[in-house]
Amino acid sequence: MSVSFQTIDVFTHTRFLGNPLAIIILHHSDLDSDSNRLSQSLTQQQKQLLAREFNLSETVFIHTTQGNYDDPNEPFVIDIFTTTEELPFAGHPTIGAGWFLAQQWKTRTEFRLSTKAGEILVKKLPGKRSNEDVKFVKLRVPIDFKTHPPYHSPILSTLKSKLHQSQLEPDDYVNGVDGAEPVASIVKGMSFVLIQLQNELGLAKFQPLHAITDAQLRIPDDHLGDWKGFSSLYVFVVLPQVTNYHSSIFDGVIDDTNDANDTNKTIRIRTRMFDSGGFEDPATGSAASTLCGWLAVQKGIGKWKFEVIQGVEIGRESRIGVFVDVDENSVVSKIELVGGAVKVLDGHIDI
């Protein structure tokens, strides 16, 4: 069996920036010339091996059926894998899958993706020039948002100390070296410790966690309860509000629903996402959604718009747009993620 693949860079329109993503297309229930049904099915083990072979932060498998061609409301089933495990949801694979489908079905304005975390509606965001290709898509993130009690542990203090962060001082952390840090989950099984720094200089000095194991970095199950599972660090700085910002992910995009052209109302954040073994992610849609949901709750009831800039320090600048609605009960009722992508290469894999 041979399957098609494409790699794209997500949350950018410049090749070799943003976050790389491998997309593998699996066609089901098609007919060959002799009217025999063909199905490109992979086992869980085969999917995991392919994700490991690409060795990117995530690989997404898109399942297409005849129903996807005939019925615009038929969801595309997608599976999201890291090199070691399957995830219920991740931001850049869903944005990437939505953008990829928007290139294939140019006449459709929206798509539905079926993930392990739920069904996701993806919409094209048209540019101001009617003849240009789709640059951005917007998706409603499936959420089971939860703000947990602030987290503190000896290992977290050690991570922030001079032992691991030799270039940072205690005053560089908003909550100090020994202070507890916010923890939030976007869905069950996807949580982040949110470490706020005072400025971009401190963010640039934060060092990857080379000497930390996966087990050391994970938040204990009893702290997360039903939301236990994957967890990692998201380090951030809220940028000063400016009137004339040099560029924005929302430039040139028509989105009347959320007034996305008014960049003066955008809250801009610089971020870095770290995991064990020295890993740093160029762009993390799930972490950006989690952080912006948490920040929106701190700001209060209303509709909030964020631009998250990530990956600068590793030479892969990414721009992530996030819309958050906070209802009258101070609960996150909706999160939408905005991003674009650019094709890098394509081909076939023999299984």
PDB file of N, CA, C and O in Angstrom, residues 253-300:
ATOM      1  N   VAL A 253      -7.165  40.355   6.566  1.00  0.00           N
ATOM      2  CA  VAL A 253      -8.136  39.273   6.674  1.00  0.00           C
ATOM      3  C   VAL A 253      -9.519  39.840   6.942  1.00  0.00           C
ATOM      4  O   VAL A 253      -9.683  40.730   7.781  1.00  0.00           O
ATOM      5  N   ILE A 254     -10.506  39.339   6.228  1.00  0.00           N
ATOM      6  CA  ILE A 254     -11.882  39.756   6.443  1.00  0.00           C
ATOM      7  C   ILE A 254     -12.537  38.789   7.424  1.00  0.00           C
ATOM      8  O   ILE A 254     -12.608  37.593   7.170  1.00  0.00           O
ATOM      9  N   ASP A 255     -12.981  39.300   8.544  1.00  0.00           N
ATOM     10  CA  ASP A 255     -13.679  38.470   9.531  1.00  0.00           C
ATOM     11  C   ASP A 255     -14.616  39.369  10.321  1.00  0.00           C
ATOM     12  O   ASP A 255     -14.315  39.799  11.420  1.00  0.00           O
ATOM     13  N   ASP A 256     -15.780  39.655   9.730  1.00  0.00           N
ATOM     14  CA  ASP A 256     -16.713  40.601  10.347  1.00  0.00           C
ATOM     15  C   ASP A 256     -17.238  40.107  11.687  1.00  0.00           C
ATOM     16  O   ASP A 256     -17.600  40.891  12.562  1.00  0.00           O
ATOM     17  N   THR A 257     -17.273  38.782  11.868  1.00  0.00           N
ATOM     18  CA  THR A 257     -17.843  38.219  13.096  1.00  0.00           C
ATOM     19  C   THR A 257     -17.114  38.689  14.332  1.00  0.00           C
ATOM     20  O   THR A 257     -17.713  39.008  15.359  1.00  0.00           O
ATOM     21  N   ASN A 258     -15.785  38.748  14.252  1.00  0.00           N
ATOM     22  CA  ASN A 258     -14.991  39.062  15.431  1.00  0.00           C
ATOM     23  C   ASN A 258     -14.229  40.376  15.318  1.00  0.00           C
ATOM     24  O   ASN A 258     -13.339  40.636  16.111  1.00  0.00           O
ATOM     25  N   ASP A 259     -14.561  41.206  14.303  1.00  0.00           N
ATOM     26  CA  ASP A 259     -13.907  42.500  14.164  1.00  0.00           C
ATOM     27  C   ASP A 259     -12.389  42.337  14.141  1.00  0.00           C
ATOM     28  O   ASP A 259     -11.645  43.048  14.818  1.00  0.00           O
ATOM     29  N   ALA A 260     -11.920  41.353  13.352  1.00  0.00           N
ATOM     30  CA  ALA A 260     -10.500  41.007  13.383  1.00  0.00           C
ATOM     31  C   ALA A 260      -9.607  42.037  12.722  1.00  0.00           C
ATOM     32  O   ALA A 260      -8.398  41.955  12.817  1.00  0.00           O
ATOM     33  N   ASN A 261     -10.189  43.028  12.052  1.00  0.00           N
ATOM     34  CA  ASN A 261      -9.344  44.038  11.416  1.00  0.00           C
ATOM     35  C   ASN A 261      -8.908  45.124  12.387  1.00  0.00           C
ATOM     36  O   ASN A 261      -8.016  45.910  12.097  1.00  0.00           O
ATOM     37  N   ASP A 262      -9.523  45.193  13.558  1.00  0.00           N
ATOM     38  CA  ASP A 262      -9.187  46.226  14.535  1.00  0.00           C
ATOM     39  C   ASP A 262      -8.032  45.734  15.406  1.00  0.00           C
ATOM     40  O   ASP A 262      -8.222  45.250  16.506  1.00  0.00           O
ATOM     41  N   THR A 263      -6.789  45.870  14.886  1.00  0.00           N
ATOM     42  CA  THR A 263      -5.637  45.321  15.595  1.00  0.00           C
ATOM     43  C   THR A 263      -5.303  46.112  16.851  1.00  0.00           C
ATOM     44  O   THR A 263      -4.545  45.642  17.688  1.00  0.00           O
ATOM     45  N   ASN A 264      -5.848  47.330  17.001  1.00  0.00           N
ATOM     46  CA  ASN A 264      -5.565  48.108  18.204  1.00  0.00           C
ATOM     47  C   ASN A 264      -6.139  47.450  19.454  1.00  0.00           C
ATOM     48  O   ASN A 264      -5.701  47.727  20.564  1.00  0.00           O
ATOM     49  N   LYS A 265      -7.137  46.586  19.277  1.00  0.00           N
ATOM     50  CA  LYS A 265      -7.757  45.928  20.426  1.00  0.00           C
ATOM     51  C   LYS A 265      -7.128  44.565  20.712  1.00  0.00           C
ATOM     52  O   LYS A 265      -7.566  43.855  21.592  1.00  0.00           O
ATOM     53  N   THR A 266      -6.102  44.212  19.974  1.00  0.00           N
ATOM     54  CA  THR A 266      -5.475  42.912  20.125  1.00  0.00           C
ATOM     55  C   THR A 266      -4.496  42.916  21.297  1.00  0.00           C
ATOM     56  O   THR A 266      -3.666  43.804  21.428  1.00  0.00           O
ATOM     57  N   ILE A 267      -4.591  41.887  22.129  1.00  0.00           N
ATOM     58  CA  ILE A 267      -3.627  41.687  23.213  1.00  0.00           C
ATOM     59  C   ILE A 267      -2.535  40.776  22.670  1.00  0.00           C
ATOM     60  O   ILE A 267      -2.812  39.655  22.225  1.00  0.00           O
ATOM     61  N   ARG A 268      -1.288  41.249  22.702  1.00  0.00           N
ATOM     62  CA  ARG A 268      -0.191  40.482  22.122  1.00  0.00           C
ATOM     63  C   ARG A 268       0.667  39.856  23.214  1.00  0.00           C
ATOM     64  O   ARG A 268       0.973  40.483  24.224  1.00  0.00           O
ATOM     65  N   ILE A 269       1.045  38.601  22.946  1.00  0.00           N
ATOM     66  CA  ILE A 269       1.783  37.807  23.924  1.00  0.00           C
ATOM     67  C   ILE A 269       2.962  37.147  23.218  1.00  0.00           C
ATOM     68  O   ILE A 269       2.816  36.632  22.102  1.00  0.00           O
ATOM     69  N   ARG A 270       4.102  37.158  23.863  1.00  0.00           N
ATOM     70  CA  ARG A 270       5.263  36.394  23.386  1.00  0.00           C
ATOM     71  C   ARG A 270       5.401  35.155  24.248  1.00  0.00           C
ATOM     72  O   ARG A 270       5.332  35.231  25.473  1.00  0.00           O
ATOM     73  N   THR A 271       5.606  34.002  23.617  1.00  0.00           N
ATOM     74  CA  THR A 271       5.600  32.745  24.355  1.00  0.00           C
ATOM     75  C   THR A 271       6.725  31.818  23.914  1.00  0.00           C
ATOM     76  O   THR A 271       7.281  31.945  22.815  1.00  0.00           O
ATOM     77  N   ARG A 272       7.002  30.841  24.779  1.00  0.00           N
ATOM     78  CA  ARG A 272       7.867  29.708  24.448  1.00  0.00           C
ATOM     79  C   ARG A 272       7.291  28.466  25.147  1.00  0.00           C
ATOM     80  O   ARG A 272       6.864  28.554  26.291  1.00  0.00           O
ATOM     81  N   MET A 273       7.282  27.341  24.441  1.00  0.00           N
ATOM     82  CA  MET A 273       6.742  26.102  25.004  1.00  0.00           C
ATOM     83  C   MET A 273       7.872  25.080  25.125  1.00  0.00           C
ATOM     84  O   MET A 273       8.576  24.799  24.155  1.00  0.00           O
ATOM     85  N   PHE A 274       8.049  24.536  26.350  1.00  0.00           N
ATOM     86  CA  PHE A 274       9.126  23.595  26.626  1.00  0.00           C
ATOM     87  C   PHE A 274       8.574  22.262  27.101  1.00  0.00           C
ATOM     88  O   PHE A 274       7.580  22.201  27.821  1.00  0.00           O
ATOM     89  N   ASP A 275       9.288  21.200  26.697  1.00  0.00           N
ATOM     90  CA  ASP A 275       8.993  19.868  27.215  1.00  0.00           C
ATOM     91  C   ASP A 275      10.309  19.228  27.631  1.00  0.00           C
ATOM     92  O   ASP A 275      11.386  19.823  27.472  1.00  0.00           O
ATOM     93  N   SER A 276      10.236  18.024  28.144  1.00  0.00           N
ATOM     94  CA  SER A 276      11.426  17.354  28.663  1.00  0.00           C
ATOM     95  C   SER A 276      12.428  17.064  27.545  1.00  0.00           C
ATOM     96  O   SER A 276      12.089  17.091  26.361  1.00  0.00           O
ATOM     97  N   GLY A 277      13.656  16.781  27.943  1.00  0.00           N
ATOM     98  CA  GLY A 277      14.689  16.418  26.988  1.00  0.00           C
ATOM     99  C   GLY A 277      15.179  17.546  26.119  1.00  0.00           C
ATOM    100  O   GLY A 277      15.781  17.320  25.061  1.00  0.00           O
ATOM    101  N   GLY A 278      14.927  18.791  26.504  1.00  0.00           N
ATOM    102  CA  GLY A 278      15.400  19.944  25.747  1.00  0.00           C
ATOM    103  C   GLY A 278      14.511  20.361  24.595  1.00  0.00           C
ATOM    104  O   GLY A 278      14.870  21.243  23.815  1.00  0.00           O
ATOM    105  N   PHE A 279      13.322  19.748  24.485  1.00  0.00           N
ATOM    106  CA  PHE A 279      12.432  20.068  23.365  1.00  0.00           C
ATOM    107  C   PHE A 279      11.812  21.448  23.533  1.00  0.00           C
ATOM    108  O   PHE A 279      11.368  21.821  24.616  1.00  0.00           O
ATOM    109  N   GLU A 280      11.774  22.226  22.437  1.00  0.00           N
ATOM    110  CA  GLU A 280      11.041  23.485  22.379  1.00  0.00           C
ATOM    111  C   GLU A 280      10.198  23.502  21.118  1.00  0.00           C
ATOM    112  O   GLU A 280      10.696  23.238  20.020  1.00  0.00           O
ATOM    113  N   ASP A 281       8.923  23.821  21.262  1.00  0.00           N
ATOM    114  CA  ASP A 281       7.973  23.777  20.154  1.00  0.00           C
ATOM    115  C   ASP A 281       7.893  25.145  19.481  1.00  0.00           C
ATOM    116  O   ASP A 281       7.750  26.164  20.160  1.00  0.00           O
ATOM    117  N   PRO A 282       7.957  25.202  18.142  1.00  0.00           N
ATOM    118  CA  PRO A 282       7.869  26.500  17.457  1.00  0.00           C
ATOM    119  C   PRO A 282       6.509  27.181  17.585  1.00  0.00           C
ATOM    120  O   PRO A 282       6.429  28.412  17.576  1.00  0.00           O
ATOM    121  N   ALA A 283       5.442  26.389  17.655  1.00  0.00           N
ATOM    122  CA  ALA A 283       4.089  26.957  17.770  1.00  0.00           C
ATOM    123  C   ALA A 283       3.186  25.896  18.364  1.00  0.00           C
ATOM    124  O   ALA A 283       3.192  24.753  17.909  1.00  0.00           O
ATOM    125  N   THR A 284       2.414  26.270  19.371  1.00  0.00           N
ATOM    126  CA  THR A 284       1.585  25.300  20.089  1.00  0.00           C
ATOM    127  C   THR A 284       0.180  25.869  20.229  1.00  0.00           C
ATOM    128  O   THR A 284      -0.112  26.642  21.140  1.00  0.00           O
ATOM    129  N   GLY A 285      -0.703  25.485  19.311  1.00  0.00           N
ATOM    130  CA  GLY A 285      -2.056  26.031  19.316  1.00  0.00           C
ATOM    131  C   GLY A 285      -2.831  25.685  20.566  1.00  0.00           C
ATOM    132  O   GLY A 285      -3.595  26.515  21.087  1.00  0.00           O
ATOM    133  N   SER A 286      -2.657  24.465  21.081  1.00  0.00           N
ATOM    134  CA  SER A 286      -3.384  24.080  22.292  1.00  0.00           C
ATOM    135  C   SER A 286      -2.903  24.885  23.492  1.00  0.00           C
ATOM    136  O   SER A 286      -3.705  25.310  24.335  1.00  0.00           O
ATOM    137  N   ALA A 287      -1.594  25.114  23.596  1.00  0.00           N
ATOM    138  CA  ALA A 287      -1.061  25.921  24.697  1.00  0.00           C
ATOM    139  C   ALA A 287      -1.488  27.369  24.567  1.00  0.00           C
ATOM    140  O   ALA A 287      -1.849  28.019  25.563  1.00  0.00           O
ATOM    141  N   ALA A 288      -1.457  27.910  23.338  1.00  0.00           N
ATOM    142  CA  ALA A 288      -1.897  29.288  23.124  1.00  0.00           C
ATOM    143  C   ALA A 288      -3.368  29.445  23.489  1.00  0.00           C
ATOM    144  O   ALA A 288      -3.760  30.442  24.122  1.00  0.00           O
ATOM    145  N   SER A 289      -4.196  28.472  23.118  1.00  0.00           N
ATOM    146  CA  SER A 289      -5.620  28.526  23.465  1.00  0.00           C
ATOM    147  C   SER A 289      -5.808  28.466  24.973  1.00  0.00           C
ATOM    148  O   SER A 289      -6.651  29.175  25.541  1.00  0.00           O
ATOM    149  N   THR A 290      -5.031  27.606  25.635  1.00  0.00           N
ATOM    150  CA  THR A 290      -5.123  27.482  27.091  1.00  0.00           C
ATOM    151  C   THR A 290      -4.720  28.783  27.772  1.00  0.00           C
ATOM    152  O   THR A 290      -5.430  29.279  28.666  1.00  0.00           O
ATOM    153  N   LEU A 291      -3.585  29.335  27.383  1.00  0.00           N
ATOM    154  CA  LEU A 291      -3.095  30.579  27.984  1.00  0.00           C
ATOM    155  C   LEU A 291      -4.081  31.720  27.768  1.00  0.00           C
ATOM    156  O   LEU A 291      -4.410  32.460  28.711  1.00  0.00           O
ATOM    157  N   CYS A 292      -4.572  31.867  26.538  1.00  0.00           N
ATOM    158  CA  CYS A 292      -5.490  32.978  26.251  1.00  0.00           C
ATOM    159  C   CYS A 292      -6.813  32.795  26.976  1.00  0.00           C
ATOM    160  O   CYS A 292      -7.428  33.779  27.416  1.00  0.00           O
ATOM    161  N   GLY A 293      -7.269  31.551  27.140  1.00  0.00           N
ATOM    162  CA  GLY A 293      -8.462  31.306  27.939  1.00  0.00           C
ATOM    163  C   GLY A 293      -8.257  31.738  29.383  1.00  0.00           C
ATOM    164  O   GLY A 293      -9.112  32.393  29.987  1.00  0.00           O
ATOM    165  N   TRP A 294      -7.101  31.393  29.943  1.00  0.00           N
ATOM    166  CA  TRP A 294      -6.796  31.764  31.327  1.00  0.00           C
ATOM    167  C   TRP A 294      -6.682  33.281  31.476  1.00  0.00           C
ATOM    168  O   TRP A 294      -7.230  33.872  32.420  1.00  0.00           O
ATOM    169  N   LEU A 295      -5.993  33.939  30.534  1.00  0.00           N
ATOM    170  CA  LEU A 295      -5.850  35.398  30.597  1.00  0.00           C
ATOM    171  C   LEU A 295      -7.200  36.092  30.450  1.00  0.00           C
ATOM    172  O   LEU A 295      -7.465  37.100  31.114  1.00  0.00           O
ATOM    173  N   ALA A 296      -8.048  35.561  29.568  1.00  0.00           N
ATOM    174  CA  ALA A 296      -9.364  36.173  29.362  1.00  0.00           C
ATOM    175  C   ALA A 296     -10.195  36.119  30.634  1.00  0.00           C
ATOM    176  O   ALA A 296     -10.904  37.079  30.969  1.00  0.00           O
ATOM    177  N   VAL A 297     -10.115  35.006  31.358  1.00  0.00           N
ATOM    178  CA  VAL A 297     -10.849  34.899  32.627  1.00  0.00           C
ATOM    179  C   VAL A 297     -10.344  35.948  33.614  1.00  0.00           C
ATOM    180  O   VAL A 297     -11.134  36.552  34.355  1.00  0.00           O
ATOM    181  N   GLN A 298      -9.027  36.205  33.632  1.00  0.00           N
ATOM    182  CA  GLN A 298      -8.487  37.221  34.528  1.00  0.00           C
ATOM    183  C   GLN A 298      -9.007  38.615  34.154  1.00  0.00           C
ATOM    184  O   GLN A 298      -9.201  39.472  35.022  1.00  0.00           O
ATOM    185  N   LYS A 299      -9.255  38.832  32.865  1.00  0.00           N
ATOM    186  CA  LYS A 299      -9.713  40.139  32.400  1.00  0.00           C
ATOM    187  C   LYS A 299     -11.203  40.343  32.624  1.00  0.00           C
ATOM    188  O   LYS A 299     -11.657  41.464  32.776  1.00  0.00           O
ATOM    189  N   GLY A 300     -11.971  39.243  32.616  1.00  0.00           N
ATOM    190  CA  GLY A 300     -13.378  39.365  32.937  1.00  0.00           C
ATOM    191  C   GLY A 300     -14.312  39.070  31.787  1.00  0.00           C
ATOM    192  O   GLY A 300     -13.905  38.635  30.698  1.00  0.00           O
TER     193      GLY A 300
END
